[in-house]
Amino acid sequence: MICPKGAIQLDSSNLSIIEVEHLLLHHYLKLLKRRSKPTILYRTLRYISLMLSKICYSHEAIGLENIPNVGAVITSNHSSFLDPILIGNVLKRSIHYFARDSLFSNPLFGWLLKKLSVHPINRRSPSTSVIKQAKQLILSGQAVVVFPEGSRSNDGKIGMFKEGAAFIAAAANGVVVPSYIEGSFDAWPKGKKKPRLVGKTRIIFGKAINFSSYNHLPHKQALAQYTKDIKRSTEQLRDSLKSKSTC
């Protein structure tokens, strides 16, 4: 038998079925960990942005233990250009994003975005290829950030959630980890050309929500309910941060 290049060879002789399962799981988790390891450039820029976030905004992260080591969709409210940075710089694993294709018009900036795992998307005519790409990323053990509102909030409040995040998680049989970012709207609201360099930002990650909990429902109804629950969880995280502020 010819072994394909890059294939992992396992010796399962004299092993029980349970032991083989444990061996396969061990190597699978090792593979996922290696694939989700950030590049040197990613780690360097992550460290710089985290230091700047702490200096300018005393940025704080809560609930990091809720981030799984396997493929997942991370959702958040979206109030500012700072949001992707405030999510990514607190996570040690690499994160993938989707951003409007116009941001890639500058060759140098577009190259940098791609190196930082940002993928272009045409918001005027979104393609099913984006869903397929996100699905493949999650199946390979990566984490994908999705802003269910689709665009930045005009007033900093949570808007209507679209079903994209739920659809991706369902297609990949993955989970959604909801999060809420506080303070980014005050630091850099929509319509302002430059951010304020002083403020306070926090992000809180909630418990993962698995689409399998909705398998008893018709698919369309399941996606709608999944999306509602993701938004409800985001609102609960917002309220949790507010209660912590008053304590």
Short mmCIF file of C-alpha atoms in Angstrom, two decimals:
data_model
loop_
_atom_site.label_atom_id
_atom_site.label_comp_id
_atom_site.label_asym_id
_atom_site.label_seq_id
_atom_site.Cartn_x
_atom_site.Cartn_y
_atom_site.Cartn_z
CA MET A 1 0.00 0.00 0.00
CA ILE A 2 1.33 3.44 -0.96
CA CYS A 3 1.14 5.98 1.88
CA PRO A 4 0.14 9.47 0.65
CA LYS A 5 2.53 12.31 1.38
CA GLY A 6 1.75 13.92 4.76
CA ALA A 7 -0.37 11.00 5.93
CA ILE A 8 -0.12 9.91 9.57
CA GLN A 9 0.71 6.24 10.09
CA LEU A 10 -0.67 4.62 13.23
CA ASP A 11 0.14 1.19 14.57
CA SER A 12 -3.15 -0.25 15.82
CA SER A 13 -1.96 -3.83 16.20
CA ASN A 14 -2.84 -5.41 19.51
CA LEU A 15 -5.15 -2.50 20.36
CA SER A 16 -8.81 -2.74 21.28
CA ILE A 17 -11.45 -0.69 19.47
CA ILE A 18 -11.64 1.73 22.41
CA GLU A 19 -7.84 2.15 22.40
CA VAL A 20 -7.87 2.80 18.65
CA GLU A 21 -10.54 5.46 19.13
CA HIS A 22 -8.45 7.15 21.83
CA LEU A 23 -5.36 7.01 19.60
CA LEU A 24 -7.20 8.57 16.66
CA LEU A 25 -8.68 11.28 18.90
CA HIS A 26 -5.23 12.06 20.34
CA HIS A 27 -3.69 12.56 16.87
CA TYR A 28 -6.75 14.48 15.63
CA LEU A 29 -6.49 16.98 18.50
CA LYS A 30 -2.74 17.34 17.89
CA LEU A 31 -3.46 18.11 14.23
CA LEU A 32 -6.11 20.70 15.12
CA LYS A 33 -3.75 22.39 17.57
CA ARG A 34 -0.99 22.58 14.95
CA ARG A 35 -3.34 24.01 12.31
CA SER A 36 -4.69 26.68 14.65
CA LYS A 37 -1.22 27.84 15.71
CA PRO A 38 -0.77 31.50 14.66
CA THR A 39 2.08 32.57 12.38
CA ILE A 40 4.98 34.66 13.69
CA LEU A 41 3.56 37.77 11.96
CA TYR A 42 0.12 37.12 13.46
CA ARG A 43 1.55 36.62 16.95
CA THR A 44 3.71 39.74 16.69
CA LEU A 45 0.88 42.01 15.56
CA ARG A 46 -1.47 40.42 18.09
CA TYR A 47 0.96 41.24 20.90
CA ILE A 48 1.42 44.84 19.70
CA SER A 49 -2.34 45.41 19.35
CA LEU A 50 -2.99 43.87 22.78
CA MET A 51 -0.42 46.17 24.41
CA LEU A 52 -1.91 49.21 22.67
CA SER A 53 -5.43 48.13 23.67
CA LYS A 54 -4.36 47.81 27.30
CA ILE A 55 -2.54 51.16 27.27
CA CYS A 56 -5.30 53.12 25.52
CA TYR A 57 -8.43 51.30 26.67
CA SER A 58 -7.41 49.11 29.64
CA HIS A 59 -8.86 46.30 27.52
CA GLU A 60 -10.13 43.34 29.54
CA ALA A 61 -11.32 39.87 28.54
CA ILE A 62 -13.74 37.72 30.53
CA GLY A 63 -14.77 34.11 29.86
CA LEU A 64 -11.74 33.01 27.82
CA GLU A 65 -12.24 29.51 29.20
CA ASN A 66 -15.35 29.27 26.98
CA ILE A 67 -13.27 29.34 23.78
CA PRO A 68 -12.90 25.74 22.51
CA ASN A 69 -9.75 24.33 20.94
CA VAL A 70 -11.76 22.89 18.04
CA GLY A 71 -13.57 24.51 15.13
CA ALA A 72 -16.09 27.17 16.18
CA VAL A 73 -17.94 30.30 15.15
CA ILE A 74 -17.34 33.28 17.44
CA THR A 75 -20.07 35.90 17.19
CA SER A 76 -20.21 39.42 18.59
CA ASN A 77 -22.08 42.67 18.46
CA HIS A 78 -20.52 45.09 15.96
CA SER A 79 -20.16 48.77 16.83
CA SER A 80 -16.69 49.75 15.64
CA PHE A 81 -13.72 49.06 13.39
CA LEU A 82 -11.96 48.11 16.63
CA ASP A 83 -14.15 45.04 17.22
CA PRO A 84 -12.14 42.46 15.21
CA ILE A 85 -8.95 43.65 16.90
CA LEU A 86 -10.46 43.54 20.39
CA ILE A 87 -11.61 39.97 19.79
CA GLY A 88 -8.46 38.64 18.15
CA ASN A 89 -5.82 40.12 20.41
CA VAL A 90 -7.10 38.38 23.56
CA LEU A 91 -7.13 34.91 21.96
CA LYS A 92 -3.95 32.87 21.67
CA ARG A 93 -5.26 30.79 18.78
CA SER A 94 -5.47 32.16 15.25
CA ILE A 95 -8.82 33.58 14.19
CA HIS A 96 -10.30 33.94 10.70
CA TYR A 97 -12.41 36.90 9.62
CA PHE A 98 -14.47 37.93 6.61
CA ALA A 99 -14.38 41.58 5.51
CA ARG A 100 -15.77 43.57 2.62
CA ASP A 101 -13.67 43.24 -0.52
CA SER A 102 -13.14 47.01 -0.86
CA LEU A 103 -10.68 46.85 2.05
CA PHE A 104 -8.40 44.76 -0.18
CA SER A 105 -8.19 47.41 -2.93
CA ASN A 106 -4.85 48.64 -1.61
CA PRO A 107 -2.33 45.91 -2.56
CA LEU A 108 -0.14 46.33 0.52
CA PHE A 109 -3.05 46.51 2.98
CA GLY A 110 -4.79 43.66 1.18
CA TRP A 111 -1.65 41.52 1.49
CA LEU A 112 -1.47 42.28 5.22
CA LEU A 113 -5.15 41.40 5.73
CA LYS A 114 -4.66 38.04 4.05
CA LYS A 115 -1.62 37.35 6.23
CA LEU A 116 -3.85 38.06 9.24
CA SER A 117 -6.41 35.45 8.08
CA VAL A 118 -8.93 37.98 6.76
CA HIS A 119 -10.93 36.79 3.74
CA PRO A 120 -12.68 39.13 1.26
CA ILE A 121 -16.44 39.05 0.80
CA ASN A 122 -18.68 40.94 -1.62
CA ARG A 123 -21.51 42.18 0.62
CA ARG A 124 -23.52 43.36 -2.39
CA SER A 125 -23.77 39.83 -3.75
CA PRO A 126 -22.55 37.36 -1.13
CA SER A 127 -21.62 34.00 -2.58
CA THR A 128 -22.25 30.50 -1.30
CA SER A 129 -18.50 30.04 -1.65
CA VAL A 130 -18.08 32.15 1.50
CA ILE A 131 -20.26 29.69 3.44
CA LYS A 132 -18.27 26.79 2.00
CA GLN A 133 -14.97 28.45 2.91
CA ALA A 134 -16.11 29.15 6.47
CA LYS A 135 -17.40 25.58 6.76
CA GLN A 136 -14.05 24.14 5.63
CA LEU A 137 -12.17 26.34 8.10
CA ILE A 138 -14.32 25.12 10.99
CA LEU A 139 -14.09 21.47 9.89
CA SER A 140 -10.29 21.84 9.87
CA GLY A 141 -10.38 23.04 13.47
CA GLN A 142 -10.21 26.80 12.89
CA ALA A 143 -12.24 29.55 14.57
CA VAL A 144 -14.19 32.03 12.45
CA VAL A 145 -15.47 35.40 13.69
CA VAL A 146 -18.88 36.45 12.38
CA PHE A 147 -20.76 39.65 13.17
CA PRO A 148 -24.43 38.61 12.82
CA GLU A 149 -25.61 42.20 12.43
CA GLY A 150 -23.73 42.36 9.14
CA SER A 151 -22.45 45.91 9.58
CA ARG A 152 -21.50 48.36 12.32
CA SER A 153 -24.22 49.78 14.54
CA ASN A 154 -25.13 53.43 14.08
CA ASP A 155 -25.87 53.98 17.77
CA GLY A 156 -23.89 51.28 19.58
CA LYS A 157 -26.98 49.20 20.33
CA ILE A 158 -27.42 45.56 19.33
CA GLY A 159 -29.32 45.35 16.04
CA MET A 160 -31.11 42.56 14.22
CA PHE A 161 -29.12 39.33 13.84
CA LYS A 162 -28.97 37.63 10.45
CA GLU A 163 -28.81 33.85 10.16
CA GLY A 164 -25.33 33.60 8.61
CA ALA A 165 -23.53 32.51 11.78
CA ALA A 166 -26.17 29.88 12.55
CA PHE A 167 -26.06 28.62 8.96
CA ILE A 168 -22.26 28.24 9.04
CA ALA A 169 -22.26 26.46 12.41
CA ALA A 170 -25.04 24.13 11.27
CA ALA A 171 -23.29 23.33 7.98
CA ALA A 172 -20.04 22.46 9.80
CA ASN A 173 -21.77 20.75 12.75
CA GLY A 174 -19.88 23.21 14.95
CA VAL A 175 -20.69 25.48 17.85
CA VAL A 176 -21.28 29.20 18.25
CA VAL A 177 -19.51 31.06 21.04
CA PRO A 178 -21.37 34.36 21.59
CA SER A 179 -19.50 37.40 22.87
CA TYR A 180 -20.20 41.03 23.66
CA ILE A 181 -17.81 43.98 23.30
CA GLU A 182 -18.31 46.99 25.53
CA GLY A 183 -16.79 50.41 24.91
CA SER A 184 -15.69 50.07 21.29
CA PHE A 185 -18.49 52.36 20.07
CA ASP A 186 -17.34 55.12 22.41
CA ALA A 187 -13.73 54.60 21.31
CA TRP A 188 -14.42 54.62 17.56
CA PRO A 189 -18.05 55.08 16.52
CA LYS A 190 -19.28 54.77 12.96
CA GLY A 191 -18.76 57.99 11.03
CA LYS A 192 -15.58 59.03 12.82
CA LYS A 193 -12.36 58.93 10.80
CA LYS A 194 -10.08 58.32 13.78
CA PRO A 195 -10.45 56.49 17.10
CA ARG A 196 -10.22 58.11 20.48
CA LEU A 197 -7.02 57.03 22.21
CA VAL A 198 -8.45 56.99 25.72
CA GLY A 199 -11.35 54.90 26.99
CA LYS A 200 -12.36 51.57 28.48
CA THR A 201 -13.16 48.40 26.54
CA ARG A 202 -14.14 44.92 27.67
CA ILE A 203 -15.15 41.71 25.96
CA ILE A 204 -16.98 38.79 27.52
CA PHE A 205 -17.33 35.32 25.96
CA GLY A 206 -20.32 33.17 26.78
CA LYS A 207 -20.94 29.44 26.81
CA ALA A 208 -20.89 27.64 23.47
CA ILE A 209 -24.26 26.94 21.84
CA ASN A 210 -24.44 23.74 19.80
CA PHE A 211 -26.73 23.48 16.78
CA SER A 212 -27.42 19.83 17.61
CA SER A 213 -29.76 21.07 20.34
CA TYR A 214 -32.14 22.18 17.57
CA ASN A 215 -32.10 18.99 15.48
CA HIS A 216 -35.66 18.17 16.55
CA LEU A 217 -36.91 21.23 14.63
CA PRO A 218 -37.37 21.65 10.86
CA HIS A 219 -34.12 23.08 9.46
CA LYS A 220 -35.46 26.55 8.63
CA GLN A 221 -37.14 26.88 12.02
CA ALA A 222 -33.99 25.57 13.73
CA LEU A 223 -31.83 28.25 12.09
CA ALA A 224 -34.28 30.97 13.12
CA GLN A 225 -34.41 29.75 16.74
CA TYR A 226 -30.63 29.27 16.85
CA THR A 227 -30.15 32.88 15.70
CA LYS A 228 -32.63 34.16 18.29
CA ASP A 229 -30.81 32.29 21.05
CA ILE A 230 -27.42 33.63 19.90
CA LYS A 231 -28.79 37.17 20.08
CA ARG A 232 -30.43 36.51 23.46
CA SER A 233 -27.14 35.22 24.81
CA THR A 234 -25.34 38.31 23.47
CA GLU A 235 -27.83 40.55 25.25
CA GLN A 236 -27.38 38.57 28.47
CA LEU A 237 -23.61 39.03 28.20
CA ARG A 238 -24.14 42.77 27.76
CA ASP A 239 -26.32 42.89 30.86
CA SER A 240 -23.75 40.83 32.76
CA LEU A 241 -21.04 43.40 32.01
CA LYS A 242 -23.33 46.23 33.10
CA SER A 243 -24.05 44.47 36.40
CA LYS A 244 -20.32 44.00 36.99
CA SER A 245 -19.80 47.73 36.42
CA THR A 246 -22.33 48.64 39.11
CA CYS A 247 -20.86 46.27 41.71
#
